[in-house]
CSV table of C-alpha atoms in Angstrom, one decimal:
chain,number,residue,atom,x,y,z
A,1,UNK,CA,-5.1,-18.5,-34.9
A,2,UNK,CA,-8.4,-17.6,-33.1
A,3,UNK,CA,-9.0,-13.9,-32.8
A,4,UNK,CA,-9.5,-14.2,-29.1
A,5,UNK,CA,-5.9,-15.4,-28.4
A,6,UNK,CA,-4.7,-12.0,-27.5
A,7,UNK,CA,-7.6,-11.6,-25.1
A,8,UNK,CA,-7.1,-15.0,-23.6
A,9,UNK,CA,-3.4,-14.6,-22.9
A,10,UNK,CA,-4.1,-11.2,-21.3
A,11,UNK,CA,-6.8,-12.7,-19.1
A,12,UNK,CA,-4.5,-15.5,-18.0
A,13,UNK,CA,-1.6,-13.2,-17.5
A,14,UNK,CA,-3.7,-10.8,-15.4
A,15,UNK,CA,-4.6,-13.6,-13.1
A,16,UNK,CA,-1.0,-14.8,-12.7
A,17,UNK,CA,0.4,-11.3,-12.2
A,18,UNK,CA,-2.3,-10.5,-9.7
A,19,UNK,CA,-1.1,-13.5,-7.6
A,20,UNK,CA,2.7,-13.2,-8.1
A,21,UNK,CA,3.5,-9.7,-9.2
A,22,UNK,CA,4.8,-8.7,-12.6
A,23,UNK,CA,8.5,-9.7,-12.3
A,24,UNK,CA,7.5,-12.9,-10.4
A,25,UNK,CA,5.4,-14.1,-13.3
A,26,UNK,CA,7.5,-16.1,-15.8
A,27,UNK,CA,6.5,-15.7,-19.4
A,28,UNK,CA,6.9,-19.5,-19.8
A,29,UNK,CA,4.3,-20.1,-17.1
A,30,UNK,CA,1.9,-17.6,-18.7
A,31,UNK,CA,2.3,-19.2,-22.1
A,32,UNK,CA,1.8,-22.6,-20.7
A,33,UNK,CA,-1.3,-21.6,-18.7
A,34,UNK,CA,-2.9,-20.0,-21.7
A,35,UNK,CA,-1.8,-22.7,-24.1
A,36,UNK,CA,-0.3,-20.2,-26.6
A,37,UNK,CA,3.1,-20.8,-28.3
A,38,UNK,CA,5.9,-18.2,-27.8
A,39,UNK,CA,5.8,-17.2,-31.5
A,40,UNK,CA,2.2,-16.0,-31.1
A,41,UNK,CA,3.1,-14.1,-28.0
A,42,UNK,CA,5.5,-12.0,-30.0
A,43,UNK,CA,3.0,-11.6,-32.7
A,44,UNK,CA,0.7,-9.8,-30.2
A,45,UNK,CA,3.3,-8.1,-27.9
A,46,UNK,CA,6.6,-6.4,-28.6
A,47,UNK,CA,8.0,-7.3,-25.2
A,48,UNK,CA,7.1,-8.6,-21.7
A,49,UNK,CA,6.7,-4.9,-20.6
A,50,UNK,CA,4.3,-4.3,-23.5
A,51,UNK,CA,2.3,-7.3,-22.3
A,52,UNK,CA,2.3,-5.9,-18.8
A,53,UNK,CA,0.9,-2.6,-20.0
A,54,UNK,CA,-1.9,-4.5,-21.7
A,55,UNK,CA,-2.6,-6.2,-18.4
A,56,UNK,CA,-2.9,-2.8,-16.6
A,57,UNK,CA,-5.5,-1.8,-19.3
A,58,UNK,CA,-7.3,-5.0,-18.5
A,59,UNK,CA,-7.4,-4.2,-14.7
A,60,UNK,CA,-8.5,-0.6,-15.6
A,61,UNK,CA,-11.5,-2.0,-17.6
A,62,UNK,CA,-12.4,-4.3,-14.7
A,63,UNK,CA,-12.3,-1.4,-12.2
A,64,UNK,CA,-14.3,0.9,-14.4
A,65,UNK,CA,-16.9,-1.8,-14.9
A,66,UNK,CA,-17.2,-2.4,-11.1
A,67,UNK,CA,-17.4,1.4,-10.5
A,68,UNK,CA,-20.0,2.1,-13.2
A,69,UNK,CA,-22.1,-0.8,-11.8
A,70,UNK,CA,-22.0,0.3,-8.2
A,71,UNK,CA,-21.5,4.0,-8.2
A,72,UNK,CA,-24.1,5.0,-10.8
A,73,UNK,CA,-27.4,4.1,-9.2
A,74,UNK,CA,-29.1,7.4,-8.8
A,75,UNK,CA,-31.8,6.0,-6.4
A,76,UNK,CA,-29.2,5.4,-3.7
A,77,UNK,CA,-27.4,8.2,-1.8
A,78,UNK,CA,-23.8,8.8,-2.8
A,79,UNK,CA,-22.3,7.8,0.6
A,80,UNK,CA,-24.4,4.6,0.6
A,81,UNK,CA,-23.1,3.9,-2.9
A,82,UNK,CA,-19.5,4.4,-1.8
A,83,UNK,CA,-20.0,2.2,1.3
A,84,UNK,CA,-21.7,-0.6,-0.7
A,85,UNK,CA,-18.9,-0.4,-3.3
A,86,UNK,CA,-16.4,-1.0,-0.5
A,87,UNK,CA,-18.5,-3.7,1.0
A,88,UNK,CA,-18.7,-5.5,-2.4
A,89,UNK,CA,-14.9,-5.4,-2.7
A,90,UNK,CA,-14.7,-6.7,0.9
A,91,UNK,CA,-16.9,-9.6,0.0
A,92,UNK,CA,-14.8,-10.3,-3.1
A,93,UNK,CA,-11.6,-10.3,-1.1
A,94,UNK,CA,-13.2,-12.6,1.4
A,95,UNK,CA,-14.1,-15.1,-1.3
A,96,UNK,CA,-10.4,-14.9,-2.5
A,97,UNK,CA,-9.1,-15.8,0.9
A,98,UNK,CA,-7.7,-12.3,1.4
A,99,UNK,CA,-5.0,-13.1,-1.1
A,100,UNK,CA,-3.7,-11.0,-4.1
A,101,UNK,CA,-5.3,-7.7,-3.0
A,102,UNK,CA,-5.7,-4.8,-5.4
A,103,UNK,CA,-4.0,-5.5,-8.7
A,104,UNK,CA,-3.4,-1.8,-9.3
A,105,UNK,CA,-2.0,-1.2,-5.8
A,106,UNK,CA,0.4,-4.2,-6.1
A,107,UNK,CA,1.8,-2.9,-9.4
A,108,UNK,CA,2.1,0.7,-8.1
A,109,UNK,CA,4.2,-0.7,-5.2
A,110,UNK,CA,6.2,-3.0,-7.5
A,111,UNK,CA,6.7,-1.0,-10.7
A,112,UNK,CA,6.6,2.8,-9.9
A,113,UNK,CA,10.4,3.0,-9.6
A,114,UNK,CA,11.2,0.5,-12.3
A,115,UNK,CA,9.3,1.5,-15.4
A,116,UNK,CA,8.1,5.0,-16.5
A,117,UNK,CA,5.5,3.5,-19.0
A,118,UNK,CA,4.1,1.4,-16.1
A,119,UNK,CA,4.1,4.4,-13.8
A,120,UNK,CA,2.3,6.6,-16.3
A,121,UNK,CA,-0.4,4.0,-17.0
A,122,UNK,CA,-0.9,3.2,-13.3
A,123,UNK,CA,-1.1,6.9,-12.5
A,124,UNK,CA,-3.9,7.3,-15.1
A,125,UNK,CA,-6.0,4.5,-13.6
A,126,UNK,CA,-5.3,5.6,-10.1
A,127,UNK,CA,-6.5,9.1,-11.0
A,128,UNK,CA,-9.7,7.6,-12.5
A,129,UNK,CA,-10.3,5.8,-9.3
A,130,UNK,CA,-9.9,9.1,-7.4
A,131,UNK,CA,-12.2,10.9,-9.7
A,132,UNK,CA,-15.1,8.4,-9.1
A,133,UNK,CA,-14.8,9.0,-5.4
A,134,UNK,CA,-14.4,12.8,-5.7
A,135,UNK,CA,-17.6,12.9,-7.9
A,136,UNK,CA,-19.6,11.0,-5.2
A,137,UNK,CA,-18.3,13.4,-2.5
A,138,UNK,CA,-19.3,16.4,-4.7
A,139,UNK,CA,-22.8,15.0,-5.0
A,140,UNK,CA,-22.8,14.3,-1.2
A,141,UNK,CA,-21.8,17.9,-0.5
A,142,UNK,CA,-24.5,19.3,-2.7
A,143,UNK,CA,-27.0,17.3,-0.7
A,144,UNK,CA,-25.4,18.4,2.5
A,145,UNK,CA,-24.7,14.8,3.5
A,146,UNK,CA,-21.1,15.6,4.5
A,147,UNK,CA,-19.6,18.5,6.5
A,148,UNK,CA,-19.1,21.5,4.3
A,149,UNK,CA,-15.5,21.8,5.4
A,150,UNK,CA,-14.6,18.7,3.4
A,151,UNK,CA,-12.8,19.3,0.1
A,152,UNK,CA,-14.0,16.5,-2.3
A,153,UNK,CA,-10.7,16.3,-4.2
A,154,UNK,CA,-8.3,16.1,-1.3
A,155,UNK,CA,-10.7,13.9,0.7
A,156,UNK,CA,-11.0,11.5,-2.3
A,157,UNK,CA,-7.2,11.0,-2.3
A,158,UNK,CA,-7.3,10.5,1.5
A,159,UNK,CA,-10.0,7.9,1.1
A,160,UNK,CA,-8.4,6.1,-1.9
A,161,UNK,CA,-4.9,6.0,-0.3
A,162,UNK,CA,-6.4,4.8,3.0
A,163,UNK,CA,-8.4,2.1,1.3
A,164,UNK,CA,-5.4,0.8,-0.6
A,165,UNK,CA,-3.4,0.7,2.6
A,166,UNK,CA,-6.2,-1.2,4.3
A,167,UNK,CA,-6.2,-3.7,1.4
A,168,UNK,CA,-2.4,-4.2,1.9
A,169,UNK,CA,-3.0,-4.8,5.6
A,170,UNK,CA,-5.7,-7.3,4.8
A,171,UNK,CA,-3.2,-9.3,2.8
A,172,UNK,CA,-0.9,-9.3,5.8
A,173,UNK,CA,-3.6,-10.1,8.4
A,174,UNK,CA,-5.5,-12.6,6.1
A,175,UNK,CA,-8.7,-11.1,7.5
A,176,UNK,CA,-11.3,-8.5,6.5
A,177,UNK,CA,-10.8,-6.7,9.8
A,178,UNK,CA,-8.6,-3.9,8.3
A,179,UNK,CA,-11.3,-3.2,5.6
A,180,UNK,CA,-14.1,-3.2,8.2
A,181,UNK,CA,-12.0,-0.9,10.5
A,182,UNK,CA,-11.3,1.5,7.6
A,183,UNK,CA,-15.0,1.7,6.6
A,184,UNK,CA,-16.1,2.2,10.2
A,185,UNK,CA,-13.7,5.1,10.8
A,186,UNK,CA,-14.3,6.7,7.4
A,187,UNK,CA,-18.1,6.7,7.5
A,188,UNK,CA,-18.5,7.1,11.2
A,189,UNK,CA,-15.8,9.6,12.2
A,190,UNK,CA,-14.7,11.3,9.1
A,191,UNK,CA,-17.7,11.7,6.8
A,192,UNK,CA,-20.2,11.6,9.8
A,193,UNK,CA,-22.6,9.4,7.8
A,194,UNK,CA,-25.7,8.3,9.8
A,195,UNK,CA,-27.2,4.8,9.2
A,196,UNK,CA,-25.6,1.8,7.6
A,197,UNK,CA,-25.7,0.8,4.0
A,198,UNK,CA,-26.5,-2.9,4.7
B,1,UNK,CA,36.6,-13.3,8.1
B,2,UNK,CA,35.8,-10.0,9.8
B,3,UNK,CA,33.0,-10.3,12.4
B,4,UNK,CA,31.0,-7.5,10.7
B,5,UNK,CA,30.6,-9.4,7.4
B,6,UNK,CA,27.2,-10.6,8.4
B,7,UNK,CA,26.1,-7.1,9.3
B,8,UNK,CA,27.6,-5.7,6.1
B,9,UNK,CA,25.9,-8.1,3.8
B,10,UNK,CA,22.6,-7.4,5.6
B,11,UNK,CA,23.0,-3.7,5.3
B,12,UNK,CA,23.8,-3.9,1.6
B,13,UNK,CA,21.0,-6.4,1.0
B,14,UNK,CA,18.5,-4.2,2.8
B,15,UNK,CA,19.4,-1.3,0.5
B,16,UNK,CA,19.0,-3.3,-2.7
B,17,UNK,CA,15.8,-5.0,-1.5
B,18,UNK,CA,14.4,-1.6,-0.6
B,19,UNK,CA,14.9,-0.4,-4.2
B,20,UNK,CA,14.1,-3.6,-6.1
B,21,UNK,CA,11.9,-5.9,-3.9
B,22,UNK,CA,13.0,-9.2,-2.5
B,23,UNK,CA,12.5,-11.4,-5.6
B,24,UNK,CA,13.9,-8.7,-7.9
B,25,UNK,CA,17.2,-8.6,-6.0
B,26,UNK,CA,19.6,-11.2,-7.3
B,27,UNK,CA,21.9,-12.9,-4.8
B,28,UNK,CA,24.8,-12.4,-7.2
B,29,UNK,CA,24.2,-8.7,-7.2
B,30,UNK,CA,24.1,-8.5,-3.4
B,31,UNK,CA,27.2,-10.6,-3.0
B,32,UNK,CA,29.0,-8.4,-5.6
B,33,UNK,CA,27.9,-5.1,-3.9
B,34,UNK,CA,29.0,-6.3,-0.5
B,35,UNK,CA,32.2,-7.9,-1.7
B,36,UNK,CA,31.5,-11.2,0.0
B,37,UNK,CA,32.0,-14.6,-1.6
B,38,UNK,CA,29.1,-17.0,-2.0
B,39,UNK,CA,30.6,-19.5,0.5
B,40,UNK,CA,30.6,-16.9,3.3
B,41,UNK,CA,26.9,-16.1,2.5
B,42,UNK,CA,25.9,-19.7,3.2
B,43,UNK,CA,28.1,-19.7,6.3
B,44,UNK,CA,25.8,-16.9,7.7
B,45,UNK,CA,22.4,-17.8,6.1
B,46,UNK,CA,20.7,-21.1,5.4
B,47,UNK,CA,18.9,-19.7,2.3
B,48,UNK,CA,17.9,-16.6,0.5
B,49,UNK,CA,14.6,-16.6,2.5
B,50,UNK,CA,16.6,-16.8,5.7
B,51,UNK,CA,18.6,-13.8,4.5
B,52,UNK,CA,15.4,-11.9,3.7
B,53,UNK,CA,14.1,-12.5,7.2
B,54,UNK,CA,17.3,-11.0,8.6
B,55,UNK,CA,16.7,-8.0,6.4
B,56,UNK,CA,13.2,-7.5,7.8
B,57,UNK,CA,14.8,-7.6,11.3
B,58,UNK,CA,17.2,-4.9,10.1
B,59,UNK,CA,14.3,-2.7,8.9
B,60,UNK,CA,12.5,-3.3,12.2
B,61,UNK,CA,15.5,-2.1,14.2
B,62,UNK,CA,15.6,1.1,12.0
B,63,UNK,CA,11.9,1.8,12.5
B,64,UNK,CA,12.1,1.2,16.2
B,65,UNK,CA,15.1,3.6,16.4
B,66,UNK,CA,13.2,6.3,14.4
B,67,UNK,CA,10.2,5.8,16.6
B,68,UNK,CA,12.1,5.9,19.9
B,69,UNK,CA,13.9,9.1,18.8
B,70,UNK,CA,10.8,11.0,17.7
B,71,UNK,CA,8.0,9.6,19.8
B,72,UNK,CA,9.5,9.6,23.2
B,73,UNK,CA,10.1,13.3,23.9
B,74,UNK,CA,7.9,14.0,26.9
B,75,UNK,CA,8.1,17.8,26.6
B,76,UNK,CA,6.2,17.7,23.2
B,77,UNK,CA,2.4,16.9,23.0
B,78,UNK,CA,1.7,13.4,21.7
B,79,UNK,CA,-0.1,14.7,18.5
B,80,UNK,CA,2.8,17.1,17.8
B,81,UNK,CA,5.2,14.2,18.2
B,82,UNK,CA,3.2,12.1,15.7
B,83,UNK,CA,3.0,15.0,13.3
B,84,UNK,CA,6.7,15.7,13.5
B,85,UNK,CA,7.5,12.0,13.1
B,86,UNK,CA,5.5,12.0,9.8
B,87,UNK,CA,7.1,15.2,8.7
B,88,UNK,CA,10.6,13.7,9.3
B,89,UNK,CA,9.6,10.7,7.2
B,90,UNK,CA,8.3,13.1,4.5
B,91,UNK,CA,11.7,14.9,4.5
B,92,UNK,CA,13.5,11.6,4.2
B,93,UNK,CA,11.4,10.5,1.3
B,94,UNK,CA,11.9,13.9,-0.4
B,95,UNK,CA,15.7,13.4,-0.1
B,96,UNK,CA,15.3,10.0,-1.7
B,97,UNK,CA,13.5,11.4,-4.7
B,98,UNK,CA,10.3,9.8,-3.6
B,99,UNK,CA,11.7,6.4,-4.5
B,100,UNK,CA,11.7,3.1,-2.7
B,101,UNK,CA,8.9,4.0,-0.2
B,102,UNK,CA,8.4,2.1,3.1
B,103,UNK,CA,10.5,-1.1,3.1
B,104,UNK,CA,8.0,-2.9,5.3
B,105,UNK,CA,5.0,-1.9,3.2
B,106,UNK,CA,6.8,-3.0,0.1
B,107,UNK,CA,7.5,-6.5,1.5
B,108,UNK,CA,3.9,-6.8,2.9
B,109,UNK,CA,2.6,-6.2,-0.6
B,110,UNK,CA,5.2,-8.5,-2.2
B,111,UNK,CA,5.5,-11.4,0.2
B,112,UNK,CA,2.3,-11.8,2.3
B,113,UNK,CA,0.9,-14.4,0.0
B,114,UNK,CA,4.2,-16.1,-0.9
B,115,UNK,CA,6.0,-16.9,2.4
B,116,UNK,CA,4.5,-17.6,5.8
B,117,UNK,CA,7.7,-16.9,7.7
B,118,UNK,CA,7.9,-13.5,5.9
B,119,UNK,CA,4.2,-12.8,6.7
B,120,UNK,CA,4.7,-13.6,10.4
B,121,UNK,CA,7.7,-11.4,10.8
B,122,UNK,CA,6.1,-8.5,8.9
B,123,UNK,CA,3.0,-8.8,10.9
B,124,UNK,CA,5.0,-8.5,14.1
B,125,UNK,CA,6.8,-5.3,13.0
B,126,UNK,CA,3.5,-3.8,11.6
B,127,UNK,CA,1.9,-4.5,15.0
B,128,UNK,CA,4.8,-2.7,16.7
B,129,UNK,CA,4.3,0.3,14.4
B,130,UNK,CA,0.6,0.3,15.3
B,131,UNK,CA,1.4,0.1,19.0
B,132,UNK,CA,3.6,3.2,18.9
B,133,UNK,CA,0.7,5.2,17.4
B,134,UNK,CA,-1.9,3.7,19.7
B,135,UNK,CA,0.2,4.7,22.7
B,136,UNK,CA,0.4,8.3,21.5
B,137,UNK,CA,-3.4,8.4,21.0
B,138,UNK,CA,-4.0,7.0,24.5
B,139,UNK,CA,-1.8,9.7,25.9
B,140,UNK,CA,-3.7,12.3,23.7
B,141,UNK,CA,-7.0,11.1,25.0
B,142,UNK,CA,-5.9,11.3,28.6
B,143,UNK,CA,-5.0,14.9,28.0
B,144,UNK,CA,-8.3,15.5,26.1
B,145,UNK,CA,-6.3,16.5,23.0
B,146,UNK,CA,-8.6,14.3,20.8
B,147,UNK,CA,-12.3,13.7,20.7
B,148,UNK,CA,-13.3,11.1,23.4
B,149,UNK,CA,-15.2,9.1,20.7
B,150,UNK,CA,-11.9,8.0,19.2
B,151,UNK,CA,-10.8,4.4,20.0
B,152,UNK,CA,-7.0,4.6,20.1
B,153,UNK,CA,-6.5,1.0,18.9
B,154,UNK,CA,-8.9,1.2,15.9
B,155,UNK,CA,-7.7,4.7,15.0
B,156,UNK,CA,-4.1,3.7,15.1
B,157,UNK,CA,-4.8,1.0,12.4
B,158,UNK,CA,-6.7,3.6,10.4
B,159,UNK,CA,-3.7,6.0,10.6
B,160,UNK,CA,-1.0,3.4,9.9
B,161,UNK,CA,-2.9,1.9,6.9
B,162,UNK,CA,-3.7,5.3,5.5
B,163,UNK,CA,-0.1,6.4,5.9
B,164,UNK,CA,1.2,3.3,4.1
B,165,UNK,CA,-1.3,3.9,1.3
B,166,UNK,CA,-0.1,7.6,1.1
B,167,UNK,CA,3.5,6.4,0.8
B,168,UNK,CA,2.6,4.0,-2.0
B,169,UNK,CA,0.8,6.9,-3.8
B,170,UNK,CA,3.9,9.1,-3.2
B,171,UNK,CA,6.0,6.5,-5.2
B,172,UNK,CA,3.5,6.7,-8.0
B,173,UNK,CA,3.2,10.5,-8.0
B,174,UNK,CA,6.9,11.1,-7.4
B,175,UNK,CA,5.9,13.9,-5.1
B,176,UNK,CA,5.3,14.6,-1.3
B,177,UNK,CA,1.7,15.8,-2.0
B,178,UNK,CA,0.0,12.5,-1.0
B,179,UNK,CA,1.9,12.6,2.4
B,180,UNK,CA,1.0,16.3,2.9
B,181,UNK,CA,-2.6,15.6,2.0
B,182,UNK,CA,-2.7,12.7,4.4
B,183,UNK,CA,-1.3,14.7,7.3
B,184,UNK,CA,-3.6,17.7,6.6
B,185,UNK,CA,-6.7,15.5,6.6
B,186,UNK,CA,-5.6,13.4,9.6
B,187,UNK,CA,-4.7,16.2,11.9
B,188,UNK,CA,-7.2,18.8,10.7
B,189,UNK,CA,-10.4,16.8,10.1
B,190,UNK,CA,-10.0,13.5,11.9
B,191,UNK,CA,-8.0,14.3,15.1
B,192,UNK,CA,-9.1,18.0,15.2
B,193,UNK,CA,-5.7,19.1,16.2
B,194,UNK,CA,-5.2,22.9,16.6
B,195,UNK,CA,-1.9,24.5,15.6
B,196,UNK,CA,0.9,23.1,13.4
B,197,UNK,CA,3.9,21.2,14.6
B,198,UNK,CA,6.3,23.2,12.4
């Protein structure tokens, strides 16, 4: 059996779960799509939940990668980095036809009440997402790019939760408008940013 | 067959769907919980989807009722009414152990990509929720209670999406903190409200 079988079934499962939710994704469909027999599945994973947790890890790695790529550029101001990051997500969602939305947000909504191991893992990645934003805001505050009254930690939760809500609304509206409206209000009214990132 | 059978199965279904999602709620379980035989179900509803749409109507009626009760009091300032409305939801979620969350938000997340009739109906109720907030903001602007730069329509989407995101986060955190953080930032930093509703 090729060593990348585990990776390949996770990748295919992540795609299907992103589109249909965890409970809406049949194991049979995932096995069929990844061309892997059932026996091999249980060689890699103890249960469907165990598999689901590996998919959350896969999403985490993707988000970390996106964040490191966009949020680390020291030559760009922290607020511009945050705005461009949100714009690149907006472009990605546009290419996806405003379907699927945020894989982490979907699972938070679906699984928080149903599985403690899911909830713990989702909480860890959601906290990581928060910490990226809080770090940018701390940097912006040191540079006096945002009002001094802003608490980076609380504001980072306000931003992350609002962004997740806007993504949910985007799925409903099948349009980028909720994401554009969120960015406009966040950067214009809340953070008082001057000038546009693009 | 009692005339309230249709109502009683919708009420029971609404409760189960709120806790487990639409696809996670088995018809058998709902029939069993409401004590209604399968034949009667198909007397009232063409399909499970048809039943789901009736449940969305039920949620809509509940939300309209909450909104009329809290948002109409002319003796209270519009921002105080909005803040109290959010506080009463916070209390309700606290009593529910921070489980389930917003039934409309859950179904938007779960069903927007999967069923056009669901999406259309959810869009209508989400727009109604927006319109209640926009109307309060228009009233607040007339009274000069909020900065003149605020556009009531765009801000109402910003508020509604942010609030839905905060409810999602509450389910994850199993705590009211995300809701408290949202209200604090919204009323303090964004709307510049002075004084607390309670």
